[in-house]
Amino acid sequence: MLTIKLHFIRLSDVSLADIYDQTGVYVLWSGKAKAVPSYIGEGDILERFKSHTRKQWAARPIDGVIALIEAPTSGKQKAYAELAEAALLHVAKIINRSPTHNGNRGKPTAALEKSLRHQDHNIGTIRLVFSGRDPLRAPSNPPMSAKKWIVLREVSEGWYIDELHWNNRAS
């Protein structure tokens, strides 16, 4: 089993040195966002943030959460970040918190399947564990009192979500 740990911290608690040349997954809330996030993304954090500053939806003040990806290689970091983003999009749709400005907003299952195709097929089970701030709740909410997780299993037909421990009411 592969376990990917994602500890989300609020952007206001992150320094430039923390995210310099780092790959991660993030959830942004524009100044107009109240109930659902504006955008869920992944990749080289500084590059991605720079690209978002030009977007019309990115009204100030921008708030959000970020989880840096720890992996043995940069290729694995990118693969894990893509998987985490796709999983968050999938969960967001299930709990009615889909971001308002993701291009693939209506296709989180397809994004998840695409991401899983790039994973090592010898794994069989992938567990994503979320701690710190709830990435699908406003960043001003307190940190989660318990971890949340998603377990994906591979069968002959492909990958499926075997466990989804994501109680939207728990913080």
Short mmCIF file of N, CA and C in Angstrom, two decimals, residues 6-118:
data_model
loop_
_atom_site.label_atom_id
_atom_site.label_comp_id
_atom_site.label_asym_id
_atom_site.label_seq_id
_atom_site.Cartn_x
_atom_site.Cartn_y
_atom_site.Cartn_z
N LEU A 6 -0.89 14.30 3.41
CA LEU A 6 -1.09 15.68 2.98
C LEU A 6 -1.48 16.52 4.19
N HIS A 7 -0.54 17.31 4.67
CA HIS A 7 -0.81 18.18 5.82
C HIS A 7 -1.05 19.59 5.30
N PHE A 8 -2.29 20.05 5.38
CA PHE A 8 -2.66 21.36 4.84
C PHE A 8 -2.47 22.45 5.88
N ILE A 9 -1.78 23.51 5.46
CA ILE A 9 -1.59 24.68 6.31
C ILE A 9 -2.11 25.90 5.57
N ARG A 10 -2.48 26.88 6.32
CA ARG A 10 -3.04 28.11 5.75
C ARG A 10 -1.93 28.90 5.05
N LEU A 11 -2.27 29.49 3.92
CA LEU A 11 -1.29 30.25 3.16
C LEU A 11 -0.62 31.34 3.99
N SER A 12 -1.38 31.97 4.86
CA SER A 12 -0.82 33.04 5.68
C SER A 12 0.23 32.53 6.67
N ASP A 13 0.31 31.22 6.87
CA ASP A 13 1.30 30.63 7.76
C ASP A 13 2.52 30.09 7.02
N VAL A 14 2.60 30.35 5.71
CA VAL A 14 3.67 29.83 4.87
C VAL A 14 4.59 30.97 4.44
N SER A 15 5.90 30.72 4.47
CA SER A 15 6.85 31.73 4.00
C SER A 15 7.29 31.39 2.57
N LEU A 16 7.85 32.35 1.90
CA LEU A 16 8.37 32.14 0.55
C LEU A 16 9.42 31.03 0.56
N ALA A 17 10.26 31.01 1.58
CA ALA A 17 11.29 29.97 1.68
C ALA A 17 10.67 28.57 1.77
N ASP A 18 9.50 28.46 2.40
CA ASP A 18 8.83 27.17 2.54
C ASP A 18 8.40 26.59 1.19
N ILE A 19 7.98 27.45 0.27
CA ILE A 19 7.39 26.97 -0.98
C ILE A 19 8.31 27.13 -2.19
N TYR A 20 9.49 27.69 -1.98
CA TYR A 20 10.43 27.88 -3.09
C TYR A 20 10.83 26.53 -3.66
N ASP A 21 10.61 26.36 -4.97
CA ASP A 21 10.97 25.14 -5.69
C ASP A 21 10.29 23.89 -5.10
N GLN A 22 9.05 24.05 -4.66
CA GLN A 22 8.31 22.94 -4.06
C GLN A 22 7.08 22.59 -4.89
N THR A 23 6.75 21.33 -4.89
CA THR A 23 5.54 20.84 -5.54
C THR A 23 4.51 20.56 -4.47
N GLY A 24 3.27 20.91 -4.76
CA GLY A 24 2.22 20.68 -3.78
C GLY A 24 0.85 20.72 -4.40
N VAL A 25 -0.13 20.60 -3.53
CA VAL A 25 -1.54 20.73 -3.91
C VAL A 25 -2.10 21.84 -3.04
N TYR A 26 -2.99 22.65 -3.62
CA TYR A 26 -3.49 23.81 -2.90
C TYR A 26 -4.94 24.07 -3.24
N VAL A 27 -5.59 24.80 -2.35
CA VAL A 27 -6.98 25.21 -2.54
C VAL A 27 -7.03 26.71 -2.28
N LEU A 28 -7.49 27.47 -3.28
CA LEU A 28 -7.55 28.93 -3.17
C LEU A 28 -8.98 29.41 -3.01
N TRP A 29 -9.14 30.42 -2.19
CA TRP A 29 -10.42 31.08 -1.97
C TRP A 29 -10.23 32.55 -2.33
N SER A 30 -10.93 33.02 -3.34
CA SER A 30 -10.82 34.44 -3.70
C SER A 30 -11.57 35.27 -2.66
N GLY A 31 -11.40 36.57 -2.73
CA GLY A 31 -12.07 37.46 -1.80
C GLY A 31 -13.58 37.38 -1.86
N LYS A 32 -14.11 36.87 -2.97
CA LYS A 32 -15.56 36.76 -3.14
C LYS A 32 -16.11 35.40 -2.72
N ALA A 33 -15.25 34.41 -2.55
CA ALA A 33 -15.69 33.05 -2.22
C ALA A 33 -16.15 32.97 -0.77
N LYS A 34 -17.29 32.35 -0.55
CA LYS A 34 -17.83 32.20 0.81
C LYS A 34 -18.03 30.73 1.19
N ALA A 35 -18.77 29.99 0.37
CA ALA A 35 -19.15 28.62 0.75
C ALA A 35 -18.33 27.54 0.06
N VAL A 36 -17.80 27.84 -1.12
CA VAL A 36 -17.01 26.84 -1.86
C VAL A 36 -15.70 27.49 -2.31
N PRO A 37 -14.66 26.68 -2.45
CA PRO A 37 -13.38 27.25 -2.89
C PRO A 37 -13.46 27.77 -4.32
N SER A 38 -12.52 28.63 -4.66
CA SER A 38 -12.45 29.17 -6.02
C SER A 38 -11.69 28.23 -6.95
N TYR A 39 -10.64 27.58 -6.43
CA TYR A 39 -9.79 26.79 -7.31
C TYR A 39 -9.02 25.75 -6.51
N ILE A 40 -8.90 24.55 -7.07
CA ILE A 40 -8.05 23.50 -6.53
C ILE A 40 -6.98 23.24 -7.58
N GLY A 41 -5.72 23.24 -7.16
CA GLY A 41 -4.64 23.06 -8.13
C GLY A 41 -3.48 22.28 -7.56
N GLU A 42 -2.51 22.03 -8.44
CA GLU A 42 -1.31 21.30 -8.05
C GLU A 42 -0.16 21.74 -8.94
N GLY A 43 1.05 21.42 -8.51
CA GLY A 43 2.23 21.69 -9.32
C GLY A 43 3.28 22.47 -8.56
N ASP A 44 4.20 23.08 -9.31
CA ASP A 44 5.22 23.96 -8.73
C ASP A 44 4.49 25.17 -8.17
N ILE A 45 4.50 25.31 -6.88
CA ILE A 45 3.65 26.28 -6.19
C ILE A 45 3.85 27.71 -6.70
N LEU A 46 5.09 28.18 -6.73
CA LEU A 46 5.31 29.56 -7.15
C LEU A 46 4.89 29.80 -8.60
N GLU A 47 5.20 28.86 -9.48
CA GLU A 47 4.79 29.01 -10.89
C GLU A 47 3.27 29.06 -11.01
N ARG A 48 2.61 28.18 -10.31
CA ARG A 48 1.15 28.12 -10.40
C ARG A 48 0.51 29.37 -9.82
N PHE A 49 1.02 29.84 -8.69
CA PHE A 49 0.45 31.06 -8.09
C PHE A 49 0.63 32.25 -9.01
N LYS A 50 1.79 32.33 -9.65
CA LYS A 50 2.03 33.43 -10.59
C LYS A 50 1.00 33.39 -11.72
N SER A 51 0.70 32.21 -12.24
CA SER A 51 -0.27 32.10 -13.33
C SER A 51 -1.68 32.49 -12.88
N HIS A 52 -1.99 32.28 -11.61
CA HIS A 52 -3.33 32.62 -11.12
C HIS A 52 -3.53 34.12 -10.92
N THR A 53 -2.45 34.86 -10.71
CA THR A 53 -2.61 36.30 -10.44
C THR A 53 -3.24 37.03 -11.62
N ARG A 54 -3.13 36.47 -12.80
CA ARG A 54 -3.70 37.10 -13.99
C ARG A 54 -5.17 36.72 -14.22
N LYS A 55 -5.67 35.82 -13.44
CA LYS A 55 -7.04 35.34 -13.64
C LYS A 55 -8.04 36.32 -13.04
N GLN A 56 -9.13 36.50 -13.76
CA GLN A 56 -10.16 37.43 -13.31
C GLN A 56 -10.81 36.98 -12.00
N TRP A 57 -10.92 35.69 -11.80
CA TRP A 57 -11.58 35.18 -10.60
C TRP A 57 -10.75 35.41 -9.33
N ALA A 58 -9.46 35.67 -9.49
CA ALA A 58 -8.57 35.76 -8.33
C ALA A 58 -8.65 37.12 -7.64
N ALA A 59 -9.85 37.46 -7.18
CA ALA A 59 -10.07 38.74 -6.49
C ALA A 59 -9.39 38.72 -5.13
N ARG A 60 -8.76 39.79 -4.81
CA ARG A 60 -8.09 39.91 -3.52
C ARG A 60 -9.11 40.20 -2.43
N PRO A 61 -8.87 39.79 -1.21
CA PRO A 61 -7.69 39.07 -0.78
C PRO A 61 -7.82 37.57 -1.08
N ILE A 62 -6.75 36.96 -1.50
CA ILE A 62 -6.72 35.52 -1.74
C ILE A 62 -6.33 34.83 -0.44
N ASP A 63 -7.04 33.78 -0.11
CA ASP A 63 -6.72 32.97 1.06
C ASP A 63 -6.70 31.53 0.59
N GLY A 64 -6.28 30.63 1.42
CA GLY A 64 -6.29 29.24 1.02
C GLY A 64 -5.42 28.38 1.91
N VAL A 65 -5.26 27.13 1.46
CA VAL A 65 -4.44 26.16 2.17
C VAL A 65 -3.55 25.45 1.17
N ILE A 66 -2.46 24.90 1.69
CA ILE A 66 -1.48 24.24 0.84
C ILE A 66 -0.90 23.03 1.56
N ALA A 67 -0.60 21.98 0.79
CA ALA A 67 0.11 20.82 1.32
C ALA A 67 1.28 20.55 0.38
N LEU A 68 2.48 20.55 0.90
CA LEU A 68 3.65 20.24 0.10
C LEU A 68 3.79 18.73 0.00
N ILE A 69 4.20 18.27 -1.17
CA ILE A 69 4.29 16.83 -1.42
C ILE A 69 5.70 16.34 -1.13
N GLU A 70 5.79 15.32 -0.29
CA GLU A 70 7.08 14.68 -0.01
C GLU A 70 7.12 13.36 -0.75
N ALA A 71 8.14 13.20 -1.59
CA ALA A 71 8.30 11.97 -2.36
C ALA A 71 9.78 11.81 -2.72
N PRO A 72 10.20 10.59 -3.05
CA PRO A 72 11.62 10.35 -3.32
C PRO A 72 12.16 11.05 -4.57
N THR A 73 11.30 11.33 -5.55
CA THR A 73 11.76 11.98 -6.79
C THR A 73 10.78 13.07 -7.19
N SER A 74 11.23 13.98 -8.04
CA SER A 74 10.34 15.04 -8.50
C SER A 74 9.21 14.47 -9.36
N GLY A 75 9.48 13.39 -10.08
CA GLY A 75 8.43 12.74 -10.87
C GLY A 75 7.32 12.19 -9.99
N LYS A 76 7.72 11.58 -8.88
CA LYS A 76 6.72 11.06 -7.93
C LYS A 76 5.98 12.20 -7.26
N GLN A 77 6.69 13.29 -6.94
CA GLN A 77 6.02 14.46 -6.34
C GLN A 77 4.89 14.93 -7.25
N LYS A 78 5.19 15.06 -8.53
CA LYS A 78 4.20 15.54 -9.49
C LYS A 78 3.04 14.55 -9.58
N ALA A 79 3.33 13.26 -9.65
CA ALA A 79 2.28 12.24 -9.74
C ALA A 79 1.39 12.26 -8.50
N TYR A 80 1.99 12.38 -7.32
CA TYR A 80 1.21 12.41 -6.08
C TYR A 80 0.37 13.69 -6.00
N ALA A 81 0.93 14.80 -6.46
CA ALA A 81 0.19 16.07 -6.45
C ALA A 81 -1.02 15.98 -7.38
N GLU A 82 -0.83 15.40 -8.57
CA GLU A 82 -1.94 15.24 -9.51
C GLU A 82 -3.03 14.35 -8.91
N LEU A 83 -2.61 13.28 -8.26
CA LEU A 83 -3.57 12.37 -7.63
C LEU A 83 -4.33 13.08 -6.51
N ALA A 84 -3.62 13.83 -5.68
CA ALA A 84 -4.27 14.55 -4.58
C ALA A 84 -5.27 15.57 -5.11
N GLU A 85 -4.88 16.31 -6.16
CA GLU A 85 -5.80 17.29 -6.75
C GLU A 85 -7.05 16.60 -7.29
N ALA A 86 -6.86 15.52 -8.04
CA ALA A 86 -8.00 14.80 -8.61
C ALA A 86 -8.91 14.24 -7.52
N ALA A 87 -8.31 13.71 -6.45
CA ALA A 87 -9.10 13.17 -5.34
C ALA A 87 -9.90 14.27 -4.66
N LEU A 88 -9.28 15.44 -4.45
CA LEU A 88 -9.99 16.56 -3.84
C LEU A 88 -11.14 17.03 -4.72
N LEU A 89 -10.93 17.09 -6.02
CA LEU A 89 -12.02 17.48 -6.93
C LEU A 89 -13.17 16.48 -6.84
N HIS A 90 -12.83 15.20 -6.74
CA HIS A 90 -13.85 14.16 -6.64
C HIS A 90 -14.65 14.30 -5.34
N VAL A 91 -13.95 14.46 -4.22
CA VAL A 91 -14.62 14.62 -2.93
C VAL A 91 -15.45 15.90 -2.93
N ALA A 92 -14.90 16.98 -3.48
CA ALA A 92 -15.63 18.26 -3.52
C ALA A 92 -16.97 18.11 -4.23
N LYS A 93 -16.98 17.34 -5.29
CA LYS A 93 -18.24 17.14 -6.01
C LYS A 93 -19.22 16.35 -5.14
N ILE A 94 -18.74 15.32 -4.46
CA ILE A 94 -19.60 14.49 -3.62
C ILE A 94 -20.23 15.30 -2.49
N ILE A 95 -19.46 16.21 -1.89
CA ILE A 95 -19.97 16.96 -0.73
C ILE A 95 -20.47 18.36 -1.12
N ASN A 96 -20.70 18.57 -2.39
CA ASN A 96 -21.24 19.85 -2.90
C ASN A 96 -20.36 21.05 -2.57
N ARG A 97 -19.07 20.89 -2.75
CA ARG A 97 -18.13 22.00 -2.55
C ARG A 97 -17.19 22.13 -3.75
N SER A 98 -17.68 21.82 -4.94
CA SER A 98 -16.85 21.93 -6.14
C SER A 98 -16.39 23.37 -6.33
N PRO A 99 -15.11 23.56 -6.64
CA PRO A 99 -14.60 24.91 -6.85
C PRO A 99 -15.26 25.56 -8.05
N THR A 100 -15.37 26.87 -7.99
CA THR A 100 -16.10 27.60 -9.03
C THR A 100 -15.29 27.85 -10.28
N HIS A 101 -13.97 27.68 -10.25
CA HIS A 101 -13.16 28.06 -11.41
C HIS A 101 -12.21 26.99 -11.92
N ASN A 102 -12.43 25.73 -11.58
CA ASN A 102 -11.63 24.66 -12.17
C ASN A 102 -12.22 24.28 -13.52
N GLY A 103 -11.37 24.16 -14.52
CA GLY A 103 -11.84 23.80 -15.86
C GLY A 103 -12.47 22.43 -15.91
N ASN A 104 -11.95 21.48 -15.13
CA ASN A 104 -12.49 20.12 -15.14
C ASN A 104 -13.45 19.90 -13.99
N ARG A 105 -14.10 20.97 -13.56
CA ARG A 105 -14.99 20.93 -12.40
C ARG A 105 -16.04 19.83 -12.49
N GLY A 106 -16.59 19.63 -13.67
CA GLY A 106 -17.65 18.64 -13.81
C GLY A 106 -17.16 17.24 -14.07
N LYS A 107 -15.84 17.04 -14.15
CA LYS A 107 -15.31 15.73 -14.49
C LYS A 107 -14.28 15.23 -13.48
N PRO A 108 -14.55 15.32 -12.20
CA PRO A 108 -13.53 14.89 -11.24
C PRO A 108 -13.22 13.41 -11.33
N THR A 109 -14.20 12.59 -11.67
CA THR A 109 -13.95 11.15 -11.78
C THR A 109 -12.98 10.87 -12.92
N ALA A 110 -13.16 11.55 -14.05
CA ALA A 110 -12.25 11.38 -15.18
C ALA A 110 -10.84 11.83 -14.81
N ALA A 111 -10.74 12.94 -14.08
CA ALA A 111 -9.42 13.44 -13.64
C ALA A 111 -8.76 12.44 -12.70
N LEU A 112 -9.54 11.84 -11.83
CA LEU A 112 -9.01 10.85 -10.90
C LEU A 112 -8.53 9.62 -11.67
N GLU A 113 -9.32 9.14 -12.61
CA GLU A 113 -8.93 7.97 -13.41
C GLU A 113 -7.66 8.25 -14.21
N LYS A 114 -7.57 9.45 -14.80
CA LYS A 114 -6.38 9.81 -15.57
C LYS A 114 -5.15 9.82 -14.66
N SER A 115 -5.27 10.40 -13.49
CA SER A 115 -4.16 10.46 -12.55
C SER A 115 -3.74 9.06 -12.11
N LEU A 116 -4.69 8.21 -11.86
CA LEU A 116 -4.38 6.85 -11.41
C LEU A 116 -3.68 6.03 -12.49
N ARG A 117 -3.95 6.31 -13.75
CA ARG A 117 -3.28 5.59 -14.84
C ARG A 117 -1.77 5.83 -14.80
N HIS A 118 -1.33 6.94 -14.21
CA HIS A 118 0.09 7.26 -14.16
C HIS A 118 0.78 6.71 -12.91
#
